[in-house]
Amino acid sequence: MGRRERKKAATRKALADAALRLFIEHGYDAVTLHDVAEAADVSTTTLLKYFPSKEALVFDEEADQEAALVSAVRDRAPGTTIPQALRAHVKRVRIRPADTKTGTGTGTDTGYRDFFDLVVGTPALSDYGHRMWMRRQDALARAIADDTGAPSDDLRSAALARFALEASAFARGAADAEQALDAAFDLLENGWSATGP
């Protein structure tokens, strides 16, 4: 990475970090784009070159997260089914993710907990986060189809991708998110008839 790219990456990170800090301290609705730009010592015009919306400031790792989701399918351990690999991945990144600053933990770390509370407590962020998560559906469906030797427009691959991604929203709304995610993936893995009454 050249000097110019490093500078752009540093500016982007400074903006995202400033936004998250301000949103957590003051509440998402109380902070303006101007406040974030000022905290990062750039103009609002510069901020908008890096982030097209206020919500985008909170979700700054889209490409990395899509790559990790596809990798969960492509690089899974031998003998692991695609639903098993997706269950483990969704559980790790959506139900009990590690603190992104330390790379450790089970979702109880302060950094992640503050981020999670901000997103869950702000309808605009919850909706945006869900839309961003679901935008990975096509890439995941292609990875599943490719892995199974199915055509790229395979409906079964598309359905598995869709329901695997939706499972996290279903689980997050439950009293026991991990149990709910397991129930959803048990259904994806085994089908309805295998679940019994």
mmCIF file of C-alpha atoms in Angstrom:
data_model
loop_
_atom_site.group_PDB
_atom_site.id
_atom_site.type_symbol
_atom_site.label_atom_id
_atom_site.label_comp_id
_atom_site.label_asym_id
_atom_site.label_seq_id
_atom_site.Cartn_x
_atom_site.Cartn_y
_atom_site.Cartn_z
ATOM 1 C CA MET A 1 0.000 0.000 0.000
ATOM 2 C CA GLY A 2 1.409 3.366 -1.057
ATOM 3 C CA ARG A 3 1.558 6.542 1.000
ATOM 4 C CA ARG A 4 -1.636 7.957 -0.528
ATOM 5 C CA GLU A 5 -3.599 4.750 0.168
ATOM 6 C CA ARG A 6 -2.276 4.635 3.744
ATOM 7 C CA LYS A 7 -3.387 8.226 4.278
ATOM 8 C CA LYS A 8 -6.863 7.468 2.896
ATOM 9 C CA ALA A 9 -7.145 4.379 5.105
ATOM 10 C CA ALA A 10 -6.059 6.394 8.150
ATOM 11 C CA THR A 11 -8.629 9.120 7.408
ATOM 12 C CA ARG A 12 -11.375 6.533 6.935
ATOM 13 C CA LYS A 13 -10.472 4.855 10.235
ATOM 14 C CA ALA A 14 -10.297 8.197 12.072
ATOM 15 C CA LEU A 15 -13.768 9.085 10.817
ATOM 16 C CA ALA A 16 -15.275 5.715 11.750
ATOM 17 C CA ASP A 17 -13.620 5.754 15.184
ATOM 18 C CA ALA A 18 -14.725 9.332 15.903
ATOM 19 C CA ALA A 19 -18.279 8.563 14.802
ATOM 20 C CA LEU A 20 -18.573 5.460 16.954
ATOM 21 C CA ARG A 21 -17.147 7.250 19.994
ATOM 22 C CA LEU A 22 -19.527 10.205 19.568
ATOM 23 C CA PHE A 23 -22.543 7.994 18.897
ATOM 24 C CA ILE A 24 -21.876 5.935 22.024
ATOM 25 C CA GLU A 25 -21.209 8.999 24.198
ATOM 26 C CA HIS A 26 -24.064 11.221 22.981
ATOM 27 C CA GLY A 27 -26.508 8.969 21.172
ATOM 28 C CA TYR A 28 -26.775 8.426 17.447
ATOM 29 C CA ASP A 29 -29.551 10.968 16.841
ATOM 30 C CA ALA A 30 -27.776 13.738 18.775
ATOM 31 C CA VAL A 31 -24.614 13.626 16.635
ATOM 32 C CA THR A 32 -24.423 15.281 13.220
ATOM 33 C CA LEU A 33 -22.111 14.554 10.313
ATOM 34 C CA HIS A 34 -20.504 17.934 11.011
ATOM 35 C CA ASP A 35 -19.757 16.810 14.594
ATOM 36 C CA VAL A 36 -18.034 13.682 13.312
ATOM 37 C CA ALA A 37 -16.033 15.581 10.686
ATOM 38 C CA GLU A 38 -14.928 18.125 13.266
ATOM 39 C CA ALA A 39 -13.868 15.401 15.725
ATOM 40 C CA ALA A 40 -11.761 13.785 12.977
ATOM 41 C CA ASP A 41 -10.410 17.204 11.855
ATOM 42 C CA VAL A 42 -11.751 17.018 8.295
ATOM 43 C CA SER A 43 -14.491 18.809 6.392
ATOM 44 C CA THR A 44 -18.005 17.409 6.053
ATOM 45 C CA THR A 45 -17.372 17.215 2.301
ATOM 46 C CA THR A 46 -14.354 14.981 2.950
ATOM 47 C CA LEU A 47 -16.388 12.791 5.297
ATOM 48 C CA LEU A 48 -19.019 12.286 2.587
ATOM 49 C CA LYS A 49 -16.325 11.161 0.133
ATOM 50 C CA TYR A 50 -15.575 8.258 2.472
ATOM 51 C CA PHE A 51 -19.040 7.500 3.832
ATOM 52 C CA PRO A 52 -22.232 8.078 1.817
ATOM 53 C CA SER A 53 -24.502 8.216 4.887
ATOM 54 C CA LYS A 54 -24.465 8.600 8.629
ATOM 55 C CA GLU A 55 -25.357 4.923 9.092
ATOM 56 C CA ALA A 56 -22.397 3.842 6.955
ATOM 57 C CA LEU A 57 -20.027 5.346 9.550
ATOM 58 C CA VAL A 58 -21.022 2.593 11.978
ATOM 59 C CA PHE A 59 -20.652 -0.321 9.553
ATOM 60 C CA ASP A 60 -17.181 0.108 8.096
ATOM 61 C CA GLU A 61 -16.085 -3.470 7.365
ATOM 62 C CA GLU A 62 -18.517 -4.635 4.692
ATOM 63 C CA ALA A 63 -16.010 -6.110 2.233
ATOM 64 C CA ASP A 64 -14.105 -7.961 4.955
ATOM 65 C CA GLN A 65 -17.280 -9.403 6.408
ATOM 66 C CA GLU A 66 -18.525 -10.639 3.033
ATOM 67 C CA ALA A 67 -15.162 -12.271 2.339
ATOM 68 C CA ALA A 68 -15.261 -13.989 5.740
ATOM 69 C CA LEU A 69 -18.769 -15.306 5.101
ATOM 70 C CA VAL A 70 -17.796 -16.746 1.717
ATOM 71 C CA SER A 71 -14.634 -18.183 3.266
ATOM 72 C CA ALA A 72 -16.755 -19.982 5.868
ATOM 73 C CA VAL A 73 -18.160 -22.040 2.980
ATOM 74 C CA ARG A 74 -15.052 -22.407 0.828
ATOM 75 C CA ASP A 75 -12.518 -23.041 3.586
ATOM 76 C CA ARG A 76 -14.567 -25.194 5.947
ATOM 77 C CA ALA A 77 -12.967 -28.250 7.529
ATOM 78 C CA PRO A 78 -13.318 -31.580 5.731
ATOM 79 C CA GLY A 79 -16.492 -33.380 6.783
ATOM 80 C CA THR A 80 -18.218 -30.134 7.775
ATOM 81 C CA THR A 81 -21.437 -29.459 5.898
ATOM 82 C CA ILE A 82 -22.209 -26.021 4.505
ATOM 83 C CA PRO A 83 -25.009 -25.423 7.049
ATOM 84 C CA GLN A 84 -22.675 -26.477 9.898
ATOM 85 C CA ALA A 85 -19.999 -24.066 8.679
ATOM 86 C CA LEU A 86 -22.510 -21.238 8.297
ATOM 87 C CA ARG A 87 -24.006 -21.929 11.727
ATOM 88 C CA ALA A 88 -20.567 -21.645 13.350
ATOM 89 C CA HIS A 89 -19.731 -18.498 11.406
ATOM 90 C CA VAL A 90 -23.036 -16.725 12.083
ATOM 91 C CA LYS A 91 -22.837 -17.699 15.738
ATOM 92 C CA ARG A 92 -19.301 -16.312 15.978
ATOM 93 C CA VAL A 93 -19.874 -13.013 14.167
ATOM 94 C CA ARG A 94 -23.544 -12.214 14.851
ATOM 95 C CA ILE A 95 -24.500 -13.867 18.125
ATOM 96 C CA ARG A 96 -21.330 -13.910 20.242
ATOM 97 C CA PRO A 97 -18.708 -12.007 18.273
ATOM 98 C CA ALA A 98 -15.277 -11.172 19.569
ATOM 99 C CA ASP A 99 -14.313 -7.642 20.452
ATOM 100 C CA THR A 100 -12.863 -6.242 17.231
ATOM 101 C CA LYS A 101 -10.204 -4.311 19.128
ATOM 102 C CA THR A 102 -8.781 -7.286 21.029
ATOM 103 C CA GLY A 103 -9.834 -10.164 18.802
ATOM 104 C CA THR A 104 -10.894 -12.123 21.857
ATOM 105 C CA GLY A 105 -13.986 -12.681 23.922
ATOM 106 C CA THR A 106 -17.493 -13.981 23.562
ATOM 107 C CA GLY A 107 -19.536 -10.868 23.028
ATOM 108 C CA THR A 108 -19.230 -9.605 26.597
ATOM 109 C CA ASP A 109 -16.268 -7.290 25.877
ATOM 110 C CA THR A 110 -16.983 -3.626 26.533
ATOM 111 C CA GLY A 111 -16.123 -2.444 23.000
ATOM 112 C CA TYR A 112 -18.454 -4.885 21.341
ATOM 113 C CA ARG A 113 -21.163 -4.496 23.969
ATOM 114 C CA ASP A 114 -21.211 -0.707 23.437
ATOM 115 C CA PHE A 115 -21.405 -1.193 19.659
ATOM 116 C CA PHE A 116 -24.126 -3.840 19.981
ATOM 117 C CA ASP A 117 -26.202 -1.681 22.354
ATOM 118 C CA LEU A 118 -25.863 1.290 19.996
ATOM 119 C CA VAL A 119 -27.050 -0.712 16.974
ATOM 120 C CA VAL A 120 -29.874 -2.532 18.763
ATOM 121 C CA GLY A 121 -31.041 0.645 20.487
ATOM 122 C CA THR A 122 -31.129 2.713 17.287
ATOM 123 C CA PRO A 123 -33.795 1.611 14.793
ATOM 124 C CA ALA A 124 -32.060 3.342 11.861
ATOM 125 C CA LEU A 125 -28.852 1.413 12.603
ATOM 126 C CA SER A 126 -30.639 -1.900 13.192
ATOM 127 C CA ASP A 127 -32.413 -1.592 9.850
ATOM 128 C CA TYR A 128 -29.269 -0.496 8.022
ATOM 129 C CA GLY A 129 -27.199 -3.282 9.601
ATOM 130 C CA HIS A 130 -29.744 -5.890 8.581
ATOM 131 C CA ARG A 131 -29.850 -4.568 5.002
ATOM 132 C CA MET A 132 -26.046 -4.642 4.816
ATOM 133 C CA TRP A 133 -25.957 -8.206 6.172
ATOM 134 C CA MET A 134 -28.559 -9.363 3.660
ATOM 135 C CA ARG A 135 -26.650 -7.755 0.757
ATOM 136 C CA ARG A 136 -24.205 -10.642 1.112
ATOM 137 C CA GLN A 137 -26.877 -13.108 -0.038
ATOM 138 C CA ASP A 138 -25.829 -13.238 -3.703
ATOM 139 C CA ALA A 139 -22.130 -13.712 -2.937
ATOM 140 C CA LEU A 140 -22.945 -16.440 -0.432
ATOM 141 C CA ALA A 141 -25.318 -18.178 -2.868
ATOM 142 C CA ARG A 142 -22.608 -18.161 -5.549
ATOM 143 C CA ALA A 143 -20.086 -19.638 -3.106
ATOM 144 C CA ILE A 144 -22.532 -22.397 -2.126
ATOM 145 C CA ALA A 145 -23.373 -23.173 -5.768
ATOM 146 C CA ASP A 146 -19.713 -23.194 -6.737
ATOM 147 C CA ASP A 147 -18.801 -25.470 -3.827
ATOM 148 C CA THR A 148 -21.556 -27.955 -4.653
ATOM 149 C CA GLY A 149 -21.040 -27.879 -8.420
ATOM 150 C CA ALA A 150 -24.486 -26.379 -8.988
ATOM 151 C CA PRO A 151 -25.203 -23.720 -11.625
ATOM 152 C CA SER A 152 -24.613 -20.153 -10.465
ATOM 153 C CA ASP A 153 -28.383 -19.456 -10.457
ATOM 154 C CA ASP A 154 -29.233 -22.563 -8.395
ATOM 155 C CA LEU A 155 -32.386 -21.888 -6.363
ATOM 156 C CA ARG A 156 -31.454 -24.283 -3.542
ATOM 157 C CA SER A 157 -28.136 -22.448 -3.044
ATOM 158 C CA ALA A 158 -29.949 -19.098 -3.085
ATOM 159 C CA ALA A 159 -32.516 -20.331 -0.563
ATOM 160 C CA LEU A 160 -29.850 -21.688 1.799
ATOM 161 C CA ALA A 161 -27.950 -18.404 1.598
ATOM 162 C CA ARG A 162 -31.095 -16.365 2.261
ATOM 163 C CA PHE A 163 -32.293 -18.424 5.225
ATOM 164 C CA ALA A 164 -28.810 -18.752 6.754
ATOM 165 C CA LEU A 165 -28.450 -14.964 6.760
ATOM 166 C CA GLU A 166 -31.992 -14.365 8.035
ATOM 167 C CA ALA A 167 -31.369 -16.815 10.894
ATOM 168 C CA SER A 168 -29.293 -14.222 12.732
ATOM 169 C CA ALA A 169 -32.159 -11.700 12.806
ATOM 170 C CA PHE A 170 -34.506 -14.452 13.990
ATOM 171 C CA ALA A 171 -32.046 -15.451 16.720
ATOM 172 C CA ARG A 172 -31.338 -11.925 17.924
ATOM 173 C CA GLY A 173 -35.033 -11.432 18.639
ATOM 174 C CA ALA A 174 -35.211 -14.527 20.870
ATOM 175 C CA ALA A 175 -34.703 -14.796 24.619
ATOM 176 C CA ASP A 176 -31.879 -17.311 24.022
ATOM 177 C CA ALA A 177 -30.219 -16.226 20.772
ATOM 178 C CA GLU A 178 -27.864 -19.179 20.546
ATOM 179 C CA GLN A 179 -30.644 -21.710 21.073
ATOM 180 C CA ALA A 180 -32.788 -19.950 18.459
ATOM 181 C CA LEU A 181 -29.920 -19.970 15.953
ATOM 182 C CA ASP A 182 -29.366 -23.681 16.563
ATOM 183 C CA ALA A 183 -33.077 -24.352 15.983
ATOM 184 C CA ALA A 184 -32.991 -22.434 12.692
ATOM 185 C CA PHE A 185 -29.884 -24.219 11.458
ATOM 186 C CA ASP A 186 -31.173 -27.614 12.592
ATOM 187 C CA LEU A 187 -34.133 -26.964 10.317
ATOM 188 C CA LEU A 188 -31.871 -25.866 7.455
ATOM 189 C CA GLU A 189 -29.664 -28.915 7.878
ATOM 190 C CA ASN A 190 -32.320 -31.582 8.426
ATOM 191 C CA GLY A 191 -35.562 -30.230 6.988
ATOM 192 C CA TRP A 192 -38.964 -29.980 8.628
ATOM 193 C CA SER A 193 -39.912 -33.649 8.577
ATOM 194 C CA ALA A 194 -36.811 -34.587 10.556
ATOM 195 C CA THR A 195 -37.642 -32.263 13.438
ATOM 196 C CA GLY A 196 -40.644 -34.199 14.688
ATOM 197 C CA PRO A 197 -43.507 -32.737 16.737
#
